[in-house]
Each structure stands twice: as structure tokens, then as C-alpha cells.
Amino acid sequence: MGSQDNYYSEENHGHHEYLDLGDFPLISGEVLLNAKLAYKTLGTLSDKKDNAILFPHMWSGTSASMESFVGSGRPLDPEKYFIIFPGQFANGFSSSPSNTGAPQDAGNFPNIMIGDDVIAQHELVTKVFGISELQLVTGWSMGAEQTYEWAVRYPSMVKRAVPFAGTAKTTPHDHIFVRSHENAIKSDPAWADGFYAQSTDVHVGLRRHAEIWSVMGLCPEFYKQEVWREVGFTSIDEFLVGFWEAYFKPMDPNNLIWMAWKWRHGDVSLNSKNNLDEALGSITAKVTAVAFANDMFFPPSDIVEEVSKIPNAEYRLVESLWAHFTMFCMNEKDKKAIDNIFTEVLSI
Amino acid sequence: MGSQDNYYSEENHGHHEYLDLGDFPLISGEVLLNAKLAYKTLGTLSDKKDNAILFPHMWSGTSASMESFVGSGRPLDPEKYFIIFPGQFANGFSSSPSNTGAPQDAGNFPNIMIGDDVIAQHELVTKVFGISELQLVTGWSMGAEQTYEWAVRYPSMVKRAVPFAGTAKTTPHDHIFVRSHENAIKSDPAWADGFYAQSTDVHVGLRRHAEIWSVMGLCPEFYKQEVWREVGFTSIDEFLVGFWEAYFKPMDPNNLIWMAWKWRHGDVSLNSKNNLDEALGSITAKVTAVAFANDMFFPPSDIVEEVSKIPNAEYRLVESLWAHFTMFCMNEKDKKAIDNIFTEVLSI
């Protein structure tokens, strides 16, 4: 219901497993009824259960989004590690506006916090797999938010944490920015408070949303140097349609909105009475926080500032004109830079 | 017609003079019928006509917008200089969608180029005042675009040029960014292709537009450091409504859209067969190009790049968390920094 017929399908995103969470109490006090968390795994959990990596995904993604970082001979080698790609609520496979029945269907879906995702993922890691320590928790963007939440909420379980292009607490600018994206979708009368018949009915809202992403998702120099030629486009307008609109158009508008709400409310200090210094100071994982140059969502300066408050943290900057989307590894240089970070981190 | 009753009034913007341009041929080949250019002046033109300064205004502004930079004892002293504040088309006083009758009313108003404004201003400067050399042309943002256009189009008339936070050629990023603002207004069904009964009918579009401006008009650090407290607000939401929405809400939606179209098509290289190096290389004025730190519309790096192509140009950077809006001089430091640049430039 709600989403384009085949987008959230195994055909597009591969096979998922599901953890049944029952009626799942949310941080807000509401209860997510008959909740389920989708996930995927690669590799084999060792007998000692000491080779697990958790790799939550970004906003707009699914458990399949980060699979491309894993491969034989690469730092995240499934022959060595057991890699879990947990879903998050509202991603279209886990409980989401697009797949939940009344009374929590579509526009009635409850708001979710990053902490809710992490609590659900903790159930998965501990109860399904019996893992007591993760060798690495890593993620990009909203995946970084989940990484920080893991490191603060379950410090003894996180040996290493590598958040890419994300913050432990959403900044005010990032907050109003993400809200403007949500509002771009909502501005389409066809959104109808979330109660559209099909996601494609809201295509104008999704296009508006894509337009704003095209401005802030990359950086001025990307467009000036026409870096879109790297990926086969021959004009900027072709890129705007063929990259940005094409990316968002098949997705479910509500799923994007509910994940975005979660994104902008990300804040590990909720675990310590709004004291961010205390929350970050409580992290025991070895943290390597990675910023992407030119990132307009998570400027390097915001990441540097948080790193300074984490006891055992290092900072890395990856230079790329793909800005926030450096993680897409649209060229070999970016892919190598990220792999090198994983190699470095896992060698210690 | 179109605009809120009293916004574009002398009560709000002071007394204007008007130059009647007749049926004015546009660069596009269209003709602006019965065109008029509004303007204001301060000070007295010397007998030798050698004390004139031209100070065109920014997008969304009027001839009154830059008056605050002029004052007795300040570098732009009306006791010494004759200062002309020329209007631009679509500003609500000069010929605009909001004040033009059929067949060029409202949504039928023709698109205008920066060059059209500058040609009209040239008529004013030469035919009305008989001035053959301007001591200084200066402007902010779209005013900077006009400044560059003057320096390229009429090099022998411009002795000094001080463009603040603007470029001679709109970058691709700035282009898609400004277009997203136009589209935010147009997304309101009440805009009705420009044929609304009253500007206030489009208040939802103007609010959407204000929201996007709130994200890109300032900078992340502005919000993090809560610089809005400097101007009396006590919460970010109060600032978003009391500053951004309040600024745009009384304006005419079409006027903003038509000025924005002009902004994003700004390009001095149209004067030299799209050869930007040649256009910038032809400037003979002593140019002092000023960038504002953290400016998300006109990043300092874009300004530096253009400066390198102008024969007799210097670059200045003003550090302020007000980013593009440093020119609003919301604090004494910013005001002083800008005055100091005028003092320096006019002393040579």
C-alpha cells in the first residue's frame, strides 16, 4: 500500500530476514504494533561470536544499500567477518508507513527516534545472534547517527565505531534543512496528509524534493566542474532528472518523510539528560569519525567539534567533489579512500 | 494589482523619481512597453559631474535598500558625493509584473536580463544627469551582478567597481539554487501562473520560499551559535517566522520570481560571445571584489576565481556568520568592515 508496486521488493533489494518484535514500545511512549525489523547478513558468525560487524544504512536506503562495501579481498571481507545490515523503521522493509496496516497505516504511522531503531537492532544482535561485542559499527549519514547511538547506548558492545558524514546530534541548520525536504513532499496536495492511494500520485512532491536535494546534496564546485560527466550525463538538466529525480521517484513519500523526521531528531544527548558532552564523553569505542569535504549536510567543522568531545576518537577527512555523496563511490578514488579507512581501523 | 496594498509605497520606501523609457527594446528581442525606471538620489551632482556614485540594489530590494550605507561623515558621504540608487525592472517601483497593465501584466511580464537593467540605468546616468564617468559603481548580490555588467558593458564610464557577494557570471549551482526558490513560490496553486488577484493569496508559496531561504541564506554556524539572538529573537522558530517569513510575506510573488530569473541568468560573457575570460579581461575599472565568509550563494572561492581574470582587481573577505546577509549590517562589526572597504577604495 502506498508505494510503487515493485520498489520495495526482493527483486530490487535482495532477500531479507525479519525479526518479529511484537508490540514494540517506542521512546515517545507510543507502541509500534506488530513491529518487524528487516535485515540481511553476509559471512558466517564465528563460534566465539567475535567477528561481527554492524552496518546500518542511511536515510532513503534499505539493508541492501551498504552491501557494495563488502567483498572478498576487501577490508569488509565476508570470509573473515559476519556482517549484519540491519534495517531501520520506515525503510520500506522494516515496519514502515508503506507496509503497515490500520490503525498505524500511512499518515498514521508513529514518529520514530534513532534510539528506537538501535534498540530494535540490539534485540537482533543479542537475541537472534547472541553477540555480546561488535568488532565494528559503521554507517553513513543516518547510518552514522545510528552508529553514534549504538556507541552511547551500548558502550560495552561497540569495540570500534566508524561514522561517515554524520553527527551524534543533529545541528539546528541540518534540522531546518531536512524539514524543508519533508515539506517539499508535503507541499504536493496529492500527498494528502500521507493518505494517497499510490506513491506515484505524489510524483510532483517527489520531484520538488529531488530539486532541493540537487542543490544541497552536492556542492557548488561539483556543478561548476561538471563532475556529473563522470557518471555519463551530458548536461546538467539530464543529471538533475536522470540522477536526482530517478533516485527518489520510485520511493514511498511517507517512508522518506518518516525517516527524515527521525534524522532531524537524532540526538545522543537524549541518553544523558541533554548533556551532549556527557553523552559523547561516555563513549568507550575506538571512534574514527569521517567527514566528507564540501558536505553541506554535515560540514566537516560540525564533525570535528563532536570528535573533540569523544575520549578515544580520531578524525579523517575524505576529499571529493561528491560531497555528502562521496559514500556512493562514484569513482575509484572515493572507493579506495573509504576502503583504506576500514583497513586502517580494523588493523588495530 | 498583484501586490499587498501598501508594500511598494512611498510610505515604505520613500520618494522615487521615474525615468520614462518609452517602449524599451530588451536583449531578448521583446519590447517592454511604456517602460519606466524608478530611482532615488542623495547629495548634489558637482558642476564638473565628477562626484557620482551608482549603487544598484539587490534582488528583492528597492532603491531604498542601500540608503543605509550613506551618511554624513561616512565614506559614502552625500555632502561629497552624488549617489544614485537606480531601480531595476521587477522591483515593484520600476516596470514590474506588479505594476504593469495588459498585455504585459503579471504572468505576462517579459523576462528581463541584467543587461537590460544596466542599459536602462545607463540612460539615466547619461541622458538625465549627463554623467560620463562614475567614481564608483557598487552593489550587493544582484547589485554586484549589475556592477560587473556596468564594468564590462561601459568600461570607460566606471572608474572603480566594488561588487559585494556576487559574481559576474552565475554559477551552475547558484542557478539551480535560485530556480528552486522560484519553484517554491510557483508550487502554490494560488500562484496560478502569475495571475493571482492579490499577492497575499500566495502566502503559502511565499512561506515555502522563506523556508528555503532560511536554509541557504545563512550558514550552519549561524544557527549553531544562535546568532539570531543578536537581533532580539529568543528561539529559532521565532526567527524563522519573524525574520524570514516577515521579510518576504509583504512582497509580490511575481516580482520576486522575475527578479530571480534575471539573477540566475546573469552573465557578463554574453557581451563577448560567451567568453568569460575575455569579458572579465576587458574591465578597466579598479575592481575590489568583496566576498562574505560562509556565503552559500556566492562562495568566496567563486569570487576569487573571477577576480583572477580581471586585470586590475583586488579581493577582500569579510568574516561574519551572517554569511550572504553580512550586507544587512546587523552588527557594528559588519557595518564597520563594509565602511572600511568604501573608505579604502575611495581614497585611491
Coordinates of C-alpha atoms in Angstrom, one line a residue, chain B residues 1-2 23 31-36 92-110 194-195 254-255:
Chain B
M1 CA -2.6 44.9 -8.8
G2 CA -1.0 41.8 -7.5
D23 CA 8.8 51.2 -25.5
V31 CA 9.9 45.1 -26.1
L32 CA 9.0 46.3 -22.6
L33 CA 6.1 48.6 -23.3
N34 CA 6.0 52.1 -21.7
A35 CA 8.9 51.2 -19.5
K36 CA 10.0 53.2 -16.5
G92 CA 7.9 46.9 -7.7
F93 CA 8.7 50.6 -8.5
S94 CA 10.3 50.3 -11.9
S95 CA 8.2 48.4 -14.5
S96 CA 7.3 45.2 -12.8
P97 CA 4.8 42.4 -13.0
S98 CA 3.1 44.0 -10.1
N99 CA 2.5 47.4 -11.7
T100 CA 2.3 46.8 -15.4
G101 CA -1.0 46.7 -17.3
A102 CA -2.1 44.3 -20.1
P103 CA -0.7 42.9 -22.3
Q104 CA 2.4 42.6 -20.1
D105 CA 0.7 42.3 -16.7
A106 CA 1.5 39.8 -14.0
G107 CA 2.4 36.4 -15.5
N108 CA 2.7 38.0 -19.0
F109 CA 5.6 40.2 -18.0
P110 CA 8.6 39.6 -20.2
G194 CA 1.2 34.6 -12.0
F195 CA -2.4 35.6 -12.3
N254 CA 5.8 37.7 -9.4
N255 CA 8.3 40.4 -8.7

